[in-house]
GROMACS .gro file of C-alpha atoms in nm:
model
  400
    1MET     CA    1  11.926  32.033   9.337
    2VAL     CA    2  12.089  32.423   9.425
    3ALA     CA    3  12.287  32.281   9.650
    4ALA     CA    4  12.534  32.090   9.351
    5TYR     CA    5  12.618  32.414   9.262
    6ILE     CA    6  12.728  32.585   9.559
    7TYR     CA    7  13.049  32.672   9.608
    8ASP     CA    8  13.313  32.617   9.925
    9THR     CA    9  13.388  32.871  10.165
   10SER     CA   10  13.664  32.886  10.439
   11ARG     CA   11  13.789  33.074  10.674
   12PHE     CA   12  13.937  33.413  10.769
   13THR     CA   13  14.268  33.484  10.903
   14ASN     CA   14  14.421  33.751  11.143
   15ARG     CA   15  14.659  34.017  10.976
   16ARG     CA   16  14.804  34.282  11.219
   17ILE     CA   17  15.009  34.558  11.110
   18LYS     CA   18  15.186  34.617  11.455
   19ALA     CA   19  15.421  34.952  11.484
   20ARG     CA   20  15.697  34.740  11.471
   21ARG     CA   21  15.658  34.620  11.130
   22LEU     CA   22  15.618  34.933  10.994
   23GLN     CA   23  15.925  35.076  11.164
   24ALA     CA   24  16.176  34.769  11.003
   25LEU     CA   25  16.104  34.951  10.671
   26TYR     CA   26  16.209  35.287  10.785
   27ASP     CA   27  16.550  35.183  10.982
   28ASN     CA   28  16.868  35.303  10.880
   29GLU     CA   29  16.891  35.526  10.606
   30ARG     CA   30  16.523  35.640  10.471
   31HIS     CA   31  16.459  35.839  10.110
   32ILE     CA   32  16.126  35.878   9.999
   33GLN     CA   33  15.989  35.997   9.634
   34ALA     CA   34  15.640  36.127   9.607
   35PHE     CA   35  15.479  36.109   9.277
   36ASP     CA   36  15.208  36.315   9.178
   37SER     CA   37  14.888  36.116   9.209
   38THR     CA   38  14.786  36.254   8.839
   39ASN     CA   39  15.095  36.140   8.685
   40VAL     CA   40  15.074  35.761   8.805
   41ASP     CA   41  15.004  35.635   8.468
   42GLN     CA   42  15.272  35.756   8.302
   43PRO     CA   43  15.583  35.463   8.240
   44ILE     CA   44  15.855  35.528   8.494
   45LYS     CA   45  16.194  35.490   8.305
   46ARG     CA   46  16.546  35.426   8.375
   47LYS     CA   47  16.801  35.502   8.107
   48GLY     CA   48  16.589  35.535   7.881
   49LYS     CA   49  16.408  35.218   7.930
   50GLU     CA   50  16.026  35.140   8.105
   51ILE     CA   51  16.050  35.003   8.399
   52THR     CA   52  15.797  34.758   8.498
   53ASN     CA   53  15.754  34.631   8.868
   54THR     CA   54  15.939  34.320   8.823
   55GLU     CA   55  16.272  34.504   8.768
   56GLY     CA   56  16.445  34.630   9.062
   57PRO     CA   57  16.693  34.877   9.153
   58THR     CA   58  17.018  34.736   9.287
   59ASP     CA   59  17.108  35.024   9.515
   60ALA     CA   60  16.956  35.330   9.655
   61ARG     CA   61  17.088  35.609   9.379
   62SER     CA   62  16.899  35.381   9.132
   63GLN     CA   63  16.610  35.348   9.356
   64LEU     CA   64  16.571  35.702   9.381
   65GLU     CA   65  16.649  35.781   8.986
   66SER     CA   66  16.392  35.523   8.906
   67GLY     CA   67  16.116  35.565   9.140
   68LEU     CA   68  16.010  35.222   9.102
   69PRO     CA   69  15.723  35.109   9.304
   70ILE     CA   70  15.756  34.782   9.458
   71ASN     CA   71  15.479  34.636   9.682
   72ASP     CA   72  15.640  34.459   9.985
   73LYS     CA   73  15.571  34.091  10.041
   74TYR     CA   74  15.267  34.135  10.178
   75GLY     CA   75  15.095  34.350   9.943
   76ARG     CA   76  15.088  34.645  10.172
   77ALA     CA   77  15.203  35.037  10.049
   78ILE     CA   78  15.227  35.266  10.298
   79ILE     CA   79  15.188  35.658  10.225
   80MET     CA   80  15.417  35.894  10.394
   81GLU     CA   81  15.467  36.255  10.484
   82ILE     CA   82  15.826  36.386  10.473
   83GLU     CA   83  15.890  36.650  10.764
   84ASN     CA   84  16.199  36.851  10.720
   85ASN     CA   85  16.290  36.677  10.404
   86ASP     CA   86  16.458  36.410  10.625
   87ALA     CA   87  16.437  36.061  10.800
   88ASN     CA   88  16.182  36.205  11.024
   89LEU     CA   89  15.877  36.028  10.869
   90LYS     CA   90  15.525  36.015  10.978
   91THR     CA   91  15.301  35.756  10.836
   92ILE     CA   92  14.948  35.889  10.786
   93GLY     CA   93  14.788  35.585  10.583
   94SER     CA   94  14.883  35.295  10.330
   95VAL     CA   95  14.910  35.408   9.984
   96PRO     CA   96  14.961  35.174   9.666
   97ASN     CA   97  15.316  35.074   9.511
   98VAL     CA   98  15.565  35.141   9.821
   99GLY     CA   99  15.854  34.981   9.748
  100ARG     CA  100  16.161  34.872   9.962
  101VAL     CA  101  16.506  34.783   9.834
  102GLY     CA  102  16.730  34.774  10.132
  103SER     CA  103  16.612  35.037  10.351
  104GLN     CA  104  16.485  35.258  10.080
  105VAL     CA  105  16.103  35.336  10.047
  106VAL     CA  106  15.959  35.465   9.718
  107VAL     CA  107  15.558  35.612   9.705
  108LYS     CA  108  15.398  35.640   9.383
  109ALA     CA  109  15.129  35.825   9.468
  110ARG     CA  110  14.942  35.991   9.750
  111ALA     CA  111  14.561  35.946   9.852
  112PRO     CA  112  14.365  36.169  10.044
  113LYS     CA  113  14.178  36.115  10.346
  114ALA     CA  114  13.874  35.955  10.320
  115SER     CA  115  13.514  36.157  10.387
  116ARG     CA  116  13.355  35.980  10.639
  117PRO     CA  117  12.997  35.808  10.490
  118GLU     CA  118  12.676  35.870  10.675
  119CYS     CA  119  12.652  35.501  10.707
  120ILE     CA  120  12.932  35.528  10.990
  121PRO     CA  121  12.814  35.669  11.285
  122ARG     CA  122  13.051  35.843  11.510
  123THR     CA  123  12.953  35.618  11.853
  124GLY     CA  124  12.834  35.250  11.888
  125ALA     CA  125  12.907  34.950  12.132
  126LYS     CA  126  13.298  34.965  12.292
  127LEU     CA  127  13.474  34.690  12.218
  128ALA     CA  128  13.603  34.582  12.553
  129GLU     CA  129  13.201  34.578  12.653
  130VAL     CA  130  13.150  34.302  12.415
  131ASP     CA  131  13.189  33.951  12.414
  132PRO     CA  132  13.389  33.830  12.147
  133ILE     CA  133  13.167  33.599  12.013
  134ARG     CA  134  12.955  33.919  11.961
  135TRP     CA  135  13.221  34.070  11.790
  136SER     CA  136  13.025  34.046  11.446
  137ILE     CA  137  12.869  34.232  11.186
  138SER     CA  138  12.595  34.129  10.942
  139ILE     CA  139  12.663  34.033  10.572
  140LYS     CA  140  12.474  34.377  10.447
  141ASP     CA  141  12.631  34.602  10.668
  142TRP     CA  142  12.967  34.438  10.558
  143ILE     CA  143  12.847  34.473  10.174
  144LYS     CA  144  12.738  34.841  10.276
  145PHE     CA  145  13.053  34.941  10.447
  146VAL     CA  146  13.321  34.807  10.120
  147HIS     CA  147  13.116  35.001   9.903
  148ALA     CA  148  13.107  35.329  10.109
  149CYS     CA  149  13.477  35.303  10.072
  150ILE     CA  150  13.456  35.241   9.686
  151ASP     CA  151  13.253  35.559   9.643
  152THR     CA  152  13.549  35.799   9.778
  153ASP     CA  153  13.835  35.938   9.565
  154THR     CA  154  14.050  35.787   9.837
  155TRP     CA  155  13.989  35.451   9.658
  156ARG     CA  156  13.974  35.602   9.309
  157VAL     CA  157  14.335  35.724   9.364
  158ILE     CA  158  14.420  35.403   9.485
  159ALA     CA  159  14.297  35.213   9.235
  160LYS     CA  160  14.409  35.408   8.954
  161ALA     CA  161  14.799  35.364   9.108
  162LYS     CA  162  14.783  35.029   9.232
  163GLY     CA  163  14.502  34.862   9.013
  164GLU     CA  164  14.167  34.804   9.128
  165TYR     CA  165  14.213  34.456   9.197
  166ASN     CA  166  14.499  34.510   9.409
  167ILE     CA  167  14.352  34.667   9.693
  168SER     CA  168  14.447  34.480   9.992
  169MET     CA  169  14.224  34.452  10.363
  170TYR     CA  170  14.573  34.639  10.398
  171ASP     CA  171  14.428  34.949  10.257
  172LEU     CA  172  14.079  34.922  10.359
  173ASN     CA  173  14.257  34.921  10.718
  174ASP     CA  174  14.468  35.215  10.665
  175HIS     CA  175  14.269  35.433  10.447
  176PHE     CA  176  13.946  35.324  10.589
  177VAL     CA  177  13.867  35.142  10.871
  178LYS     CA  178  14.139  35.332  11.125
  179PRO     CA  179  14.018  35.683  11.047
  180TRP     CA  180  13.655  35.584  11.072
  181THR     CA  181  13.722  35.408  11.386
  182LYS     CA  182  14.012  35.673  11.557
  183ASN     CA  183  13.901  35.765  11.922
  184THR     CA  184  13.533  35.559  11.898
  185ALA     CA  185  13.678  35.243  12.116
  186CYS     CA  186  13.490  35.079  11.855
  187SER     CA  187  13.502  34.853  11.580
  188ILE     CA  188  13.318  34.918  11.233
  189ALA     CA  189  13.116  34.636  11.317
  190GLY     CA  190  13.023  34.810  11.664
  191LEU     CA  191  12.957  35.141  11.522
  192MET     CA  192  12.702  35.019  11.275
  193ASN     CA  193  12.522  34.782  11.514
  194ARG     CA  194  12.534  34.887  11.877
  195ASN     CA  195  12.325  34.560  11.916
  196GLN     CA  196  12.552  34.286  11.791
  197GLU     CA  197  12.493  33.927  11.776
  198LYS     CA  198  12.660  33.590  11.863
  199ALA     CA  199  12.863  33.523  11.511
  200SER     CA  200  12.694  33.269  11.307
  201VAL     CA  201  12.994  33.251  11.031
  202MET     CA  202  13.335  33.246  11.060
  203ILE     CA  203  13.536  33.446  10.813
  204SER     CA  204  13.870  33.301  10.737
  205HIS     CA  205  14.092  33.552  10.472
  206ALA     CA  206  14.440  33.686  10.443
  207TRP     CA  207  14.470  34.074  10.475
  208GLY     CA  208  14.678  34.095  10.145
  209GLY     CA  209  14.401  33.968   9.945
  210SER     CA  210  14.201  34.154   9.688
  211VAL     CA  211  13.884  34.353   9.868
  212LEU     CA  212  13.701  34.335   9.518
  213GLU     CA  213  13.747  33.975   9.475
  214THR     CA  214  13.644  33.940   9.879
  215LEU     CA  215  13.357  34.167   9.818
  216ALA     CA  216  13.227  33.930   9.523
  217SER     CA  217  13.254  33.642   9.732
  218MET     CA  218  13.080  33.763  10.045
  219ARG     CA  219  12.798  33.846   9.819
  220THR     CA  220  12.809  33.445   9.753
  221LEU     CA  221  12.713  33.381  10.067
  222ILE     CA  222  12.336  33.547   9.970
  223THR     CA  223  12.327  33.395   9.655
  224MET     CA  224  12.457  33.076   9.656
  225TYR     CA  225  12.466  32.951   9.983
  226LEU     CA  226  12.133  33.150  10.050
  227LEU     CA  227  12.238  33.303  10.395
  228PRO     CA  228  11.998  33.582  10.460
  229GLU     CA  229  12.167  33.925  10.459
  230THR     CA  230  12.108  34.015  10.818
  231THR     CA  231  12.367  33.674  10.890
  232PRO     CA  232  12.597  33.797  11.180
  233ILE     CA  233  12.953  33.723  11.071
  234PHE     CA  234  13.317  33.742  11.220
  235PHE     CA  235  13.537  33.947  11.006
  236CYS     CA  236  13.846  34.034  11.221
  237THR     CA  237  13.922  34.370  10.989
  238LEU     CA  238  13.592  34.494  11.040
  239CYS     CA  239  13.507  34.363  11.421
  240MET     CA  240  13.828  34.406  11.588
  241TYR     CA  241  13.947  34.765  11.689
  242GLN     CA  242  14.222  34.870  11.490
  243PRO     CA  243  14.343  35.214  11.570
  244GLU     CA  244  14.580  35.118  11.836
  245ASP     CA  245  14.513  35.447  12.046
  246LYS     CA  246  14.428  35.319  12.374
  247ALA     CA  247  14.075  35.488  12.346
  248GLU     CA  248  13.879  35.447  12.642
  249GLY     CA  249  13.669  35.141  12.637
  250GLY     CA  250  13.829  35.032  12.330
  251LEU     CA  251  14.133  34.748  12.320
  252THR     CA  252  14.485  34.727  12.191
  253ILE     CA  253  14.550  34.436  11.953
  254ALA     CA  254  14.749  34.264  12.195
  255GLU     CA  255  14.475  34.305  12.437
  256GLN     CA  256  14.237  34.188  12.202
  257LEU     CA  257  14.437  33.895  12.079
  258LYS     CA  258  14.491  33.778  12.469
  259LYS     CA  259  14.097  33.718  12.424
  260SER     CA  260  14.137  33.459  12.150
  261PRO     CA  261  13.836  33.567  11.945
  262PHE     CA  262  13.926  33.369  11.651
  263ALA     CA  263  13.934  33.065  11.890
  264ALA     CA  264  13.662  33.176  12.069
  265VAL     CA  265  13.425  33.218  11.771
  266ILE     CA  266  13.503  32.888  11.619
  267GLY     CA  267  13.446  32.711  11.976
  268SER     CA  268  13.117  32.868  11.987
  269LYS     CA  269  13.010  32.630  11.705
  270PRO     CA  270  12.910  32.937  11.444
  271LYS     CA  271  12.541  32.808  11.270
  272TYR     CA  272  12.705  32.852  10.911
  273GLY     CA  273  13.035  32.677  10.992
  274MET     CA  274  13.344  32.870  10.852
  275PHE     CA  275  13.373  32.991  10.518
  276ALA     CA  276  13.764  33.076  10.367
  277ILE     CA  277  13.836  33.344  10.172
  278HIS     CA  278  14.069  33.270   9.831
  279THR     CA  279  14.167  33.529   9.606
  280THR     CA  280  14.420  33.540   9.312
  281THR     CA  281  14.626  33.804   9.478
  282PHE     CA  282  14.728  33.635   9.759
  283GLU     CA  283  14.773  33.228   9.898
  284LEU     CA  284  14.569  33.229  10.220
  285TYR     CA  285  14.781  32.947  10.384
  286LYS     CA  286  15.092  33.133  10.389
  287ARG     CA  287  14.970  33.293  10.653
  288LEU     CA  288  15.006  33.076  10.993
  289TRP     CA  289  14.708  33.248  11.191
  290CYS     CA  290  14.472  33.112  10.878
  291VAL     CA  291  14.643  32.804  10.935
  292HIS     CA  292  14.568  32.834  11.286
  293GLU     CA  293  14.219  32.880  11.197
  294VAL     CA  294  14.185  32.538  11.018
  295ASP     CA  295  14.355  32.357  11.311
  296GLU     CA  296  14.068  32.503  11.550
  297SER     CA  297  13.772  32.419  11.326
  298LYS     CA  298  13.940  32.066  11.323
  299GLU     CA  299  13.978  32.033  11.684
  300GLU     CA  300  13.595  32.182  11.736
  301ASN     CA  301  13.439  31.992  11.453
  302VAL     CA  302  13.329  32.291  11.234
  303ASP     CA  303  13.242  32.248  10.859
  304ILE     CA  304  13.511  32.443  10.640
  305PHE     CA  305  13.401  32.621  10.310
  306ALA     CA  306  13.618  32.743  10.042
  307LEU     CA  307  13.483  33.074   9.905
  308PHE     CA  308  13.629  33.255   9.642
  309ASP     CA  309  13.509  33.474   9.367
  310SER     CA  310  13.416  33.235   9.055
  311GLU     CA  311  13.468  33.508   8.756
  312ARG     CA  312  13.871  33.531   8.849
  313TYR     CA  313  13.916  33.223   9.019
  314ASN     CA  314  13.908  32.915   8.817
  315LYS     CA  315  13.940  32.554   8.868
  316ASP     CA  316  14.325  32.522   8.757
  317ASP     CA  317  14.403  32.784   9.039
  318MET     CA  318  14.250  32.550   9.320
  319VAL     CA  319  14.358  32.246   9.157
  320LYS     CA  320  14.712  32.403   9.167
  321ASN     CA  321  14.668  32.529   9.498
  322ALA     CA  322  14.535  32.191   9.624
  323ILE     CA  323  14.860  32.077   9.773
  324ILE     CA  324  15.011  32.330  10.033
  325GLU     CA  325  15.279  32.324  10.286
  326THR     CA  326  15.143  32.487  10.595
  327ILE     CA  327  15.486  32.434  10.809
  328ARG     CA  328  15.642  32.731  10.584
  329ALA     CA  329  15.334  32.979  10.683
  330ASP     CA  330  15.478  33.244  10.810
  331CYS     CA  331  15.373  33.571  11.114
  332SER     CA  332  15.532  33.771  11.344
  333GLU     CA  333  15.800  33.565  11.546
  334ASN     CA  334  15.603  33.596  11.876
  335ASP     CA  335  15.282  33.495  11.743
  336LYS     CA  336  15.484  33.232  11.532
  337LEU     CA  337  15.581  33.040  11.865
  338TYR     CA  338  15.229  33.022  11.991
  339LEU     CA  339  15.043  32.930  11.704
  340THR     CA  340  15.314  32.678  11.607
  341THR     CA  341  15.324  32.504  11.977
  342LYS     CA  342  14.933  32.485  11.959
  343ILE     CA  343  14.930  32.327  11.614
  344LYS     CA  344  15.230  32.050  11.690
  345LYS     CA  345  15.014  31.984  12.014
  346ASN     CA  346  14.685  31.913  11.825
  347GLY     CA  347  14.828  31.684  11.582
  348GLY     CA  348  15.095  31.885  11.345
  349PHE     CA  349  15.110  32.062  11.022
  350GLU     CA  350  15.056  31.732  10.793
  351LEU     CA  351  14.719  31.690  10.925
  352LEU     CA  352  14.578  32.034  10.854
  353ASP     CA  353  14.765  31.970  10.491
  354GLU     CA  354  14.550  31.700  10.430
  355LYS     CA  355  14.260  31.925  10.544
  356ILE     CA  356  14.283  32.180  10.338
  357LYS     CA  357  14.305  31.949  10.045
  358LYS     CA  358  14.016  31.827  10.097
  359ILE     CA  359  13.866  32.146  10.076
  360ARG     CA  360  14.015  32.264   9.819
  361THR     CA  361  13.942  31.902   9.616
  362GLN     CA  362  13.537  31.994   9.716
  363GLY     CA  363  13.634  32.373   9.587
  364VAL     CA  364  13.728  32.259   9.227
  365ALA     CA  365  13.370  32.037   9.211
  366ASP     CA  366  13.198  32.368   9.322
  367LEU     CA  367  13.341  32.599   9.121
  368ILE     CA  368  13.326  32.373   8.765
  369ALA     CA  369  12.935  32.340   8.908
  370VAL     CA  370  12.889  32.706   8.938
  371HIS     CA  371  12.995  32.803   8.613
  372LEU     CA  372  12.811  32.520   8.517
  373PHE     CA  373  12.510  32.665   8.653
  374ARG     CA  374  12.591  32.999   8.527
  375GLN     CA  375  12.603  32.907   8.171
  376VAL     CA  376  12.294  32.704   8.191
  377PHE     CA  377  12.050  32.896   8.431
  378GLY     CA  378  12.193  33.238   8.406
  379ILE     CA  379  12.257  33.290   8.792
  380ASP     CA  380  12.172  33.604   8.795
  381ASN     CA  381  11.836  33.577   8.683
  382ILE     CA  382  11.698  33.287   8.847
  383GLU     CA  383  11.465  33.278   9.135
  384VAL     CA  384  11.576  33.009   9.392
  385GLU     CA  385  11.326  32.876   9.685
  386GLN     CA  386  11.464  32.999  10.025
  387ARG     CA  387  11.508  32.705  10.226
  388ASP     CA  388  11.699  32.638  10.562
  389VAL     CA  389  12.072  32.660  10.508
  390ALA     CA  390  12.195  32.388  10.734
  391ASP     CA  391  11.973  32.130  10.526
  392LEU     CA  392  12.135  32.238  10.230
  393MET     CA  393  12.492  32.188  10.356
  394GLU     CA  394  12.392  31.873  10.469
  395SER     CA  395  12.273  31.791  10.118
  396THR     CA  396  12.588  31.918   9.965
  397ARG     CA  397  12.816  31.726  10.202
  398SER     CA  398  12.577  31.402  10.119
  399MET     CA  399  12.639  31.436   9.765
  400ALA     CA  400  13.050  31.478   9.770
   0.00000   0.00000   0.00000
């Protein structure tokens, strides 16, 4: 009866931070106020009044006086280095609580460079030499990588300034993935395993989502869905080459997207289907790439399951988010035209709205079952007989 207590997982989306997006933050007049990371807990005040993240200054002067940090709409924060004390700025990674009012950017703290962990070799499988359906990382290595990030002073500084559950995949990418893969032509996945296997799971997620909630969701693949920890998954942040440094044997983001890795993995009919990670910090289907992944799965008849951190995501969240208008989803203008055209050709957004509603409706039942299962049996202590996961999922569907 374990199947009755399994909760869903769904698909992981592609989030690209392109240079032009960053540049848009710094156009025209640009000013930065950098705060010492040791003072990030001190309240920020303007005119003798404490400032919160919901209150924004209305002009450049009050912005600089208040030092109010505000995340951009993607939950990103950019750590900046001031050169010559003027607008000649150099991006050195993503950092907590960067804000923008008009063209003004504020930095709350600076994070130190992350030391490279022993689990990340300096050479591996170059991305250009690997078939996209094999751009994969095992669940075990994915968890190991995230723990390596958490066990750094870099993570601790970001967590102190931004709040640990607000650390997003953007932060993970800029502070850890890019620095540790730069000039290698290898993804994190390619560095951790030279002999990558065909992906058995497609993970759909939003880059603005919480890393810690994503970590809890990934553990659920093992504890609730009973997938082996060696199962190869496609998770774009770690399975694609992010630095954009034109390393020999690597690929630019544009070159990788031309290979349609998301569609390729879904089209390869991954053994365990697609899992969509839901977090409380970002709505998955605000991103058109995530909607595209649902569309591709629909066309290829690939099962989609909703995955979430059951300690933070509750049934009310799932009910509230069951109704979605995917036509409002966004991405870069260049990608938007391509993806919208493709979705309309496959039947349109309304079909995807209904598909997502069904996924999340089942997710409500699964979440209730998970909480009940933990209350009655104590999920962390119960021993469950390992069974074939394909049969387990089939029995779950038959009970729905």
